[in-house]
Coordinates of C-alpha atoms in Angstrom, one line a residue:
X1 CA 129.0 39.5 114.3
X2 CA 129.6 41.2 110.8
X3 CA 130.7 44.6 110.4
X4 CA 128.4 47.7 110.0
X5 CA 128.8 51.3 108.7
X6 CA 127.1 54.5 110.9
X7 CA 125.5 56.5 108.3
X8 CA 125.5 59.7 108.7
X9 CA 124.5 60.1 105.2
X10 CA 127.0 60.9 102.3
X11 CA 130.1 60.2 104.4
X12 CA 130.0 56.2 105.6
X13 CA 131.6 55.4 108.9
X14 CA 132.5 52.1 109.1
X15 CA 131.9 50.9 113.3
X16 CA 132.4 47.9 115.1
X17 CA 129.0 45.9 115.0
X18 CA 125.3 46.3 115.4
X19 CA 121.9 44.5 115.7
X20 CA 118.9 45.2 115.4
X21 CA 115.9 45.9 118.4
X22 CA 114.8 43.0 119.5
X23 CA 110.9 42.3 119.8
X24 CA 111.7 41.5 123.5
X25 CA 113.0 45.2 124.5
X26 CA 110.2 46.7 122.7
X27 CA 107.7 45.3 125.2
X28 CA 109.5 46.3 128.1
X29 CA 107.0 48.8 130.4
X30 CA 107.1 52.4 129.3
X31 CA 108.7 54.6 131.7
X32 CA 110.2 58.0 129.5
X33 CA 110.3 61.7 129.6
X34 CA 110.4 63.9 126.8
X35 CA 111.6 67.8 126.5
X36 CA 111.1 69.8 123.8
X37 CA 114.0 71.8 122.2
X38 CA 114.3 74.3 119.9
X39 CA 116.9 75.3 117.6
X40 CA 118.3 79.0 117.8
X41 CA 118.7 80.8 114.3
X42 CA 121.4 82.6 114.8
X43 CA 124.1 80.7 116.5
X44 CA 122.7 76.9 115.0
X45 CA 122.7 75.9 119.2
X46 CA 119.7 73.7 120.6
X47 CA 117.8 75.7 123.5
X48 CA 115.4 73.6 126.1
X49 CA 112.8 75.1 127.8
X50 CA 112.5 73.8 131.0
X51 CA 110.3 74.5 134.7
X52 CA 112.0 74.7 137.4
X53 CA 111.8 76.5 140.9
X54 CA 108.9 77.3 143.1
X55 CA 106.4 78.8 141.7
X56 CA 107.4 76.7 137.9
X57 CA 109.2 79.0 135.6
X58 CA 110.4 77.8 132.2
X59 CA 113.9 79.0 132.1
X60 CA 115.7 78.7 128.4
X61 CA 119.2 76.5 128.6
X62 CA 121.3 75.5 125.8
X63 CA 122.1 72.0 125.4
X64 CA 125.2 70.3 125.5
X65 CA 125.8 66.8 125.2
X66 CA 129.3 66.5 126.9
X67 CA 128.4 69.2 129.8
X68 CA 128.6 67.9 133.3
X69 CA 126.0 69.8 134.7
X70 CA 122.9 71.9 134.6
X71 CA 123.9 75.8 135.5
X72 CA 122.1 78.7 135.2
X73 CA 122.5 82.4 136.4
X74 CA 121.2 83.6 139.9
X75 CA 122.6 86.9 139.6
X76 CA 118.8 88.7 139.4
X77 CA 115.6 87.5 139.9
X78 CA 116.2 84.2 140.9
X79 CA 112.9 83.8 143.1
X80 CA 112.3 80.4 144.3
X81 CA 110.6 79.3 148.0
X82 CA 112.3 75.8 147.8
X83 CA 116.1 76.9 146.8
X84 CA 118.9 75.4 149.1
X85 CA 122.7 75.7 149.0
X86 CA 123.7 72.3 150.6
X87 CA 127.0 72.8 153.3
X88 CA 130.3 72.0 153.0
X89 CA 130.7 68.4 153.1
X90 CA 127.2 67.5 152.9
X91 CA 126.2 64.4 151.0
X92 CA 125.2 66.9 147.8
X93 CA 128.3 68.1 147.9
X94 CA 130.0 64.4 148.0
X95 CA 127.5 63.5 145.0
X96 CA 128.3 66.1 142.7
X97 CA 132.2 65.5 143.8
X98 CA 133.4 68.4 145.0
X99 CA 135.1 69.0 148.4
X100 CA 135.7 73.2 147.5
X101 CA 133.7 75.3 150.1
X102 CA 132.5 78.4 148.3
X103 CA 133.3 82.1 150.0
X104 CA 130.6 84.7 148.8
X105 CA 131.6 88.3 149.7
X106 CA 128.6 90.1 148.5
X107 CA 124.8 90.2 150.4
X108 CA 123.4 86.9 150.4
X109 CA 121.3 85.7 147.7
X110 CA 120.9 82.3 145.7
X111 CA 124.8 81.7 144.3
X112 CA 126.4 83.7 147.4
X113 CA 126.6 81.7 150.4
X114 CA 129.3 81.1 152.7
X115 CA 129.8 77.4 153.8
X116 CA 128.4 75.9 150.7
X117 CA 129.9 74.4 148.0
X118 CA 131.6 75.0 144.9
X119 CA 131.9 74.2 141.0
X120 CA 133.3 75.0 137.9
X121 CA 130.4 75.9 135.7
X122 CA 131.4 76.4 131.8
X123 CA 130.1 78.0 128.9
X124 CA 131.1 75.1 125.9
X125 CA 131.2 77.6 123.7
X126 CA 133.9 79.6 124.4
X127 CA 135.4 77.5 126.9
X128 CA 135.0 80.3 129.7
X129 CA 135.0 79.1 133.5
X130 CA 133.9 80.4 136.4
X131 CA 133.5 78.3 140.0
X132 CA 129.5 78.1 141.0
X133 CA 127.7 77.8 144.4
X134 CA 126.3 73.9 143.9
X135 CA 122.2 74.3 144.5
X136 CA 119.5 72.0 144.7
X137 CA 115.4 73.5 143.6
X138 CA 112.8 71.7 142.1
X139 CA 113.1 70.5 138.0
X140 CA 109.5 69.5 136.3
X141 CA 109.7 67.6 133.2
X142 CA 106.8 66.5 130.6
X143 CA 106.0 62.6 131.2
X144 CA 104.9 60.8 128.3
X145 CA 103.6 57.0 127.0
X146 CA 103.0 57.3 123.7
X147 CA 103.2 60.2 121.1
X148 CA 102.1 62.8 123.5
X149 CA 103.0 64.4 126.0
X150 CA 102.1 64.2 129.4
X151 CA 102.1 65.7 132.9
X152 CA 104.5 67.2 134.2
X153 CA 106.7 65.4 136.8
X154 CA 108.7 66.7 139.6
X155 CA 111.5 66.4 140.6
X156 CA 112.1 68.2 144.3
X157 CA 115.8 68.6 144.9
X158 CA 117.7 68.5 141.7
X159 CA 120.8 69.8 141.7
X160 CA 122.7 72.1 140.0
X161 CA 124.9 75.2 139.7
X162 CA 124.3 79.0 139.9
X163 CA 126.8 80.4 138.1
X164 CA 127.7 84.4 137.4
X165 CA 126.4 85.7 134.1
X166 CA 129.3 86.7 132.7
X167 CA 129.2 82.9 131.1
X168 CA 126.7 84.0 129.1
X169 CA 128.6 86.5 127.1
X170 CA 129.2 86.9 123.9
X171 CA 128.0 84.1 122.1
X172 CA 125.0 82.3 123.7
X173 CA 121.7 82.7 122.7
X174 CA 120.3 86.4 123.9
X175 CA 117.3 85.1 126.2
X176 CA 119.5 81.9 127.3
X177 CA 119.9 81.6 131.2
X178 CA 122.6 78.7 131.3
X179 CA 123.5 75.0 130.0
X180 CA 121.8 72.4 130.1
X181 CA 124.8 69.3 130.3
X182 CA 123.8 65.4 129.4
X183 CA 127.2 64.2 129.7
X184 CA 128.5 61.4 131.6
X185 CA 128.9 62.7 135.1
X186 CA 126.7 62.2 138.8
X187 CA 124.6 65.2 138.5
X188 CA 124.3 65.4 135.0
X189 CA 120.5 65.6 133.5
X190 CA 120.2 62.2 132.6
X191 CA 122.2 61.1 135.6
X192 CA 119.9 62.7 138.4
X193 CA 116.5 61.9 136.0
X194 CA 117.9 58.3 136.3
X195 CA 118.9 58.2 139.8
X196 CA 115.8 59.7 140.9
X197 CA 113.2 57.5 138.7
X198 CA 115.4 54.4 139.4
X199 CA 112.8 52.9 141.4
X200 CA 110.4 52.7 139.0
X201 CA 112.3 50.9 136.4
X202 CA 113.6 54.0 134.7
X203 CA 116.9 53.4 132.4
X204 CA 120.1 55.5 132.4
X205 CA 119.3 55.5 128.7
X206 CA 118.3 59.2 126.4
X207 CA 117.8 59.3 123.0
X208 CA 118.6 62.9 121.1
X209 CA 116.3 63.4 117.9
X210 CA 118.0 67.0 116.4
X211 CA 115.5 69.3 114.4
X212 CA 114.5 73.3 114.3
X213 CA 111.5 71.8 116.7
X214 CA 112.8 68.0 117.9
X215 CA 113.2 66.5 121.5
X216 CA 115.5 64.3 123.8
X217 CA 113.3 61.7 124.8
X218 CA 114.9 59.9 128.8
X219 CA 114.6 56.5 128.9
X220 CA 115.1 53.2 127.3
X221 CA 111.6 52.4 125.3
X222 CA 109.5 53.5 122.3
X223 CA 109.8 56.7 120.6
X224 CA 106.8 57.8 118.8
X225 CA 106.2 60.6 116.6
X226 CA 103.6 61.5 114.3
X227 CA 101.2 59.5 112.5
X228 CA 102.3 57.2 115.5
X229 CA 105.6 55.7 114.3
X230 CA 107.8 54.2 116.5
X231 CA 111.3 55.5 115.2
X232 CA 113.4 53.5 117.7
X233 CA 112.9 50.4 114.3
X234 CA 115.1 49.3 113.6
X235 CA 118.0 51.2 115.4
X236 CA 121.6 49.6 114.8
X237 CA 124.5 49.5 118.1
X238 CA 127.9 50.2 118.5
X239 CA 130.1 50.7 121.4
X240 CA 129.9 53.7 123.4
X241 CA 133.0 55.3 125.1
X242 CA 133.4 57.6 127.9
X243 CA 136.2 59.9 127.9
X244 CA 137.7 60.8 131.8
X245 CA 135.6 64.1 131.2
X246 CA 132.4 62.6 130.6
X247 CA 132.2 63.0 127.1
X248 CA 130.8 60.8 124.6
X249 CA 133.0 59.0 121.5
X250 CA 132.7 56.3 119.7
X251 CA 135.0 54.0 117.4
X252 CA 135.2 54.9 113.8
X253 CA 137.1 52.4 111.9
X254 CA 137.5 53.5 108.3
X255 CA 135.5 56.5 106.0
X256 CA 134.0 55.5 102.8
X257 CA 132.5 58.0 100.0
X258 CA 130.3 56.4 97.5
X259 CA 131.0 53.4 98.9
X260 CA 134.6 53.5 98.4
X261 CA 137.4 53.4 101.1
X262 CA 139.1 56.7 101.2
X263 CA 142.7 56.8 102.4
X264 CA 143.3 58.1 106.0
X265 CA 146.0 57.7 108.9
X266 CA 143.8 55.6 110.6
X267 CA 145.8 55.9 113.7
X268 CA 144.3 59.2 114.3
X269 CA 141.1 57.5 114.0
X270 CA 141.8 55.5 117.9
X271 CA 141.9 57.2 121.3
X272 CA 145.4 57.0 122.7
X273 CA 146.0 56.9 126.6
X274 CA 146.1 60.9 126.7
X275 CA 142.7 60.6 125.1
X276 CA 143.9 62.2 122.0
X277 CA 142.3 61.4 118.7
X278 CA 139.1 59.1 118.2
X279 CA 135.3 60.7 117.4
X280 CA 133.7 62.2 119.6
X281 CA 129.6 63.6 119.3
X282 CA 128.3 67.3 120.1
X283 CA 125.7 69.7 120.5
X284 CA 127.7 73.0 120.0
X285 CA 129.7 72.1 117.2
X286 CA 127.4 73.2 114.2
X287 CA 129.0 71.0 111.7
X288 CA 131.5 68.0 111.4
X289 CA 135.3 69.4 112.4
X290 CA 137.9 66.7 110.6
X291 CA 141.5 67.0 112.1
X292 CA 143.5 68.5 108.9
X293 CA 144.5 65.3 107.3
X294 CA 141.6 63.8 107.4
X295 CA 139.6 66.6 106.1
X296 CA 141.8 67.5 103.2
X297 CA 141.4 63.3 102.3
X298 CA 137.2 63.9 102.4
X299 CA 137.3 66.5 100.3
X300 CA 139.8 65.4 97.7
X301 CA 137.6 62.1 97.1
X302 CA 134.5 64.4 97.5
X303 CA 135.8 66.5 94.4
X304 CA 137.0 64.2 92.6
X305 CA 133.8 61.7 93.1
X306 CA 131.9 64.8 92.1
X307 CA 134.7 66.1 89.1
X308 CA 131.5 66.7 86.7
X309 CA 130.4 69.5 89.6
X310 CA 132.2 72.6 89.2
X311 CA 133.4 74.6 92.1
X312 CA 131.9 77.4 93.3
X313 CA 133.5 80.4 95.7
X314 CA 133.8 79.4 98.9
X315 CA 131.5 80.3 101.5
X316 CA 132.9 80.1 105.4
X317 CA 133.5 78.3 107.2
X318 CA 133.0 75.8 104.8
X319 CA 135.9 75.2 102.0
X320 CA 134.1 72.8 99.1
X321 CA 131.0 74.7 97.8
X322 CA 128.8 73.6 94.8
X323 CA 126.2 75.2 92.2
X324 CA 123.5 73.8 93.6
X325 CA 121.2 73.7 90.2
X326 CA 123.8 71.8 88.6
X327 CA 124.6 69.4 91.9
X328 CA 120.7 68.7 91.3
X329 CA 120.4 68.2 87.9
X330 CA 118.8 65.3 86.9
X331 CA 121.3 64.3 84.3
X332 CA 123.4 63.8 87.7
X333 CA 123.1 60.2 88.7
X334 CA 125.5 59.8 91.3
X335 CA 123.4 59.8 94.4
X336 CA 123.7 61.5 97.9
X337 CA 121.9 60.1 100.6
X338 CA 120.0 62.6 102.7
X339 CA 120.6 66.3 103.6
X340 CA 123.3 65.8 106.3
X341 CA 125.8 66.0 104.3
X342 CA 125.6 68.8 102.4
X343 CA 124.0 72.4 103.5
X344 CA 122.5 75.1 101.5
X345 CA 125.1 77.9 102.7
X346 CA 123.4 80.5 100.6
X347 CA 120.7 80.4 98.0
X348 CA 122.1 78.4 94.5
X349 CA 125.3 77.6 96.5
X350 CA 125.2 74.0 98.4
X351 CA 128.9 73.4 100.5
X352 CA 129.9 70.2 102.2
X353 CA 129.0 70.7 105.6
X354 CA 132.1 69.7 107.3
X355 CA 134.7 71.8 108.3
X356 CA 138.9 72.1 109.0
X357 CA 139.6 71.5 112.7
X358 CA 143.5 72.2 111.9
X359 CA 146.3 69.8 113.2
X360 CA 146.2 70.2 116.8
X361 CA 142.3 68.8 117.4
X362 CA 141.7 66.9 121.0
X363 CA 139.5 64.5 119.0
X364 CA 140.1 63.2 115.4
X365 CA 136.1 64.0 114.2
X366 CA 134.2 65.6 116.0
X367 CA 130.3 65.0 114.9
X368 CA 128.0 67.8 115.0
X369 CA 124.8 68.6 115.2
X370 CA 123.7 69.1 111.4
X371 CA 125.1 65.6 110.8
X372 CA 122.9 64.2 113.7
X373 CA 120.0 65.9 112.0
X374 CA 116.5 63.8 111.8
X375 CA 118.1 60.5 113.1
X376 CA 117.6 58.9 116.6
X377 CA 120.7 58.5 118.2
X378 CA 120.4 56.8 121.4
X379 CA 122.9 56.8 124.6
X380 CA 122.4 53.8 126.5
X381 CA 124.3 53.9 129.8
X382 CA 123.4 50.5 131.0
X383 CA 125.1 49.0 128.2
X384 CA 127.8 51.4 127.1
X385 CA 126.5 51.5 123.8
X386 CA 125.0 53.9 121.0
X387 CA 122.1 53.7 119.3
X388 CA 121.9 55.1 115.6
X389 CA 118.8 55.0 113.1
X390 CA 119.0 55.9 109.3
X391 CA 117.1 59.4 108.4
X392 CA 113.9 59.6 109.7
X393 CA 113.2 61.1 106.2
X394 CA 113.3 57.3 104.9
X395 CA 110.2 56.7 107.1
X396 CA 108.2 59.9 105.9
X397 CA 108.2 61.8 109.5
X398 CA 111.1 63.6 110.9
X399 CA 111.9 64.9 114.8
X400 CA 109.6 67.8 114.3
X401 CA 107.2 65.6 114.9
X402 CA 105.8 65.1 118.2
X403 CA 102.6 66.1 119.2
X404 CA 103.7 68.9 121.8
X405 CA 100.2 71.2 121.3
X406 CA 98.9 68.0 122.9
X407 CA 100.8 69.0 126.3
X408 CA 97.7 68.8 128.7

C-alpha cells in the first residue's frame, strides 16, 4: 500500500500506511458510549464527569490515556450501598493482576480493609505512587445511537482503586477526585466497558475527540456531531503499538515542514528492546515534547521556513515565539494548516506549540493534547491500529459539538 503522512497540522509525520473506512464497517450495528469531558483552564488537563456508586454521584477524574486504571479517593465521604473490597486471591484480584494483600491499620472504611487486595495507584502528573485497596461499585455511562446522548447504562461491579488523597496534591485539578486511565491494561476503562458489553457486540475500540467541551466516544461505529456529521469519514490507519506498560505509540517514520524532509537521527525515531525512543500519545502532556535533537532540527527549519517572521521574546515553556500580526499578514503566503501547531501564548504573541524534552526522554515525541485538538483519533484494540482524521475544522464542526443538553 503507498505511504501516508499523520497530520497533525504544520508538522507532517510520515507513518506506515492507511486506508480509508470502508462502506462495509460503517453499517455495522451501533453499539457506543459516549462521556463528556471538559478541559480544565488552569492546568490544560481533560476532566470526565462520571456517576458512579449507589445512590449515582458524578465524581470529576482526570483523564489519562496511558493510565492503567480508574482510582479515586475514599478518604471522606465515600458513601456507597453496593461498595466491595474483593479478598485476597479472589478472581478480581487475579483480573486486575495483583497477588499483594493489602493491611489497613486504621478503622474500617472503603480503601482500609484487611484481606483485600492491593495496587499501585499513580498520579501521571507528578509521577507520585501510593499502593490502593482494589474495589469494585457500580460505573453509569451515557449510551448513545446517533448524535445524542442517551440513557445512562450500568455497569454493577466495575473495578477500581481507592487510593489516599495525597495523589491529588499539588497539581491536579482542585475539585478532581482521581484518574480516570484508558490505557492498555485488564481493568482499564475501555477494557472493563469492553469486557462487560462483549456480548452484545461491543468493540474494544474508543475514539478520543480533544476540545474545551469534547468527548471519548467507546466503541467501533459512527461518530456524530452536530448538524449530524459523521466525523469517523474518512479516517486514515496506521499501526498501533503497545508498550509493556500499556501505553500507546505509534511509528513515525520521517518529519516534514512545508512539505519538506527535515534532517533527524531517525534512529531515535524506533522503539529499541528497552522501549526507549519511538512516539508515544498523551493526555497530560499539554503540548508536543521532542527529545533535544529532534526539537532543535524542528525549530531550525521552522525559522528558517518562516525567516521573513521575526522573533519575538520567548514565552515558557515554549522557545520559538512570533508577532502574531505579522505571522498573519496577508502578504504572508506560506500557509499553516490548522491551529495545532502553533498557540496564542499571550495576546500578539503566537509560539510553536512544541516543547524541549531534553536528552534523556523515555520516548522520542511525545504527542500532546493540543496537537490532538479537534481530530478523531481512534484506538482500535481488535486490530492494533490507530485511527486519525484531518481537523474537524475542514468539515465546519469541531468536538464541541455534540448534543449533550439533549441528555434525557
Amino acid at each position: 500500500m503507498a505511504s501516508s503522512s499523520l497530520y497533525f497540522l504544520l508538522i507532517f509525520l510520515s507513518i506506515s500506511s492507511f486506508t480509508l473506512l470502508s462502506q462495509s464497517q460503517t453499517s455495522s450495528k451501533l453499539n457506543k458510549f459516549v462521556l463528556p469531558i471538559h478541559q480544565d483552564n488552569k492546568t490544560n488537563l481533560y476532566v470526565a464527569n462520571i456517576y458512579k456508586r449507589t445512590p449515582l454521584l458524578q465524581i470529576p477524574f482526570v483523564v489519562d490515556l496511558n493510565g492503567r486504571l480508574l482510582w479515586v479517593t475514599c478518604e471522606q465521604n465515600y458513601l456507597s450501598s453496593t461498595y466491595h473490597a474483593p479478598r485476597c486471591y479472589s478472581t478480581q484480584c487475579a483480573r486486575a493482576n495483583t497477588h499483594y494483600c493489602h493491611t489497613c491499620f486504621s478503622k474500617a472504611r472503603p480503601g482500609c480493609h484487611n484481606n483485600t487486595c492491593g495496587l499501585m495507584s499513580v498520579n501521571p502528573v507528578t509521577g507520585l505512587t501510593a499502593m490502593s485497596e482494589l474495589a469494585q461499585d457500580v460505573l453509569s455511562i451515557y449510551s448513545t445511537q446517533g448524535s445524542n446522548p442517551g440513557p445512562l447504562v450500568k455497569i454493577p461491579r466495575f473495578l477500581f482503586t481507592c487510593a489516599p488523597s495525597l495523589l491529588l496534591q499539588p497539581v491536579l485539578p482542585g475539585n478532581v477526585q482521581g484518574v480516570a486511565g484508558l490505557g492498555y491494561s485488564p481493568i482499564s476503562l475501555p477494557t472493563q466497558l469492553a469486557s462487560h458489553f462483549g456480548y452484545a457486540g461491543f468493540a474494544p475500540t474508543f475514539a478520543l475527540c480533544l476540545a474545551p467541551n469534547g468527548v471519548i466516544f467507546f466503541g467501533d461505529s459512527l461518530y456524530y456531531m452536530l448538524p449530524g456529521l459523521d466525523i469517523s469519514l474518512p479516517v486514515g490507519y496506521t499501526p498501533l503499538i503497545i508498550s509493556p506498560l500499556g501505553e500507546y505509540y505509534i511509528e513515525v517514520k520521517s518529519i516534514k515542514i512545508n512539505n519538506k524532509d527535515v534532517p533527524l537521527n531517525t534512529t531515535l525515531l524506533s522503539i529499541d528492546r528497552r522501549g526507549i525512543g519511538g512516539t508515544k500519545l498523551s493526555t497530560i502532556n499539554p503540548y508536543t515534547i521532542l527529545e533535544h535533537s529532534i526539537f532543535k532540527s524542528i525549530t531550525e527549519f521552522f525559522t528558517k521556513e518562516l525567516s521573513s517572521i521575526p522573533l519575538v521574546k520567548l514565552v515558557e515553556p515554549f522557545e520559538v515565539c512570533f508577532n502574531s500580526k505579522m505571522l498573519h499578514d496577508q502578504h504572508v503566503i506560506w500557509r499553516i494548516y490548522g491551529s495545532n501547531s502553533l498557540v496564542e501564548a499571550t495576546p500578539g504573541v503566537s509560539c510553536l506549540a512544541f516543547v524541549d524534552g531534553g536528552l534523556n526522554t523515555r520516548a522520542a515525541i511525545v504527542i500532546g493534547a493540543y496537537q490532538m485538538e479537534n481530530n478523531l483519533i481512534q484506538f482500535d484494540m481488535a486490530r492494533s491500529r490507530l485511527g486519525f482524521s484531518s481537523s474537524l475544522l475542514f468539515f465546519r464542526t469541531s468536538c464541541n459539538n455534540l448534543n449533550f443538553t439533549a441528555i434525557p
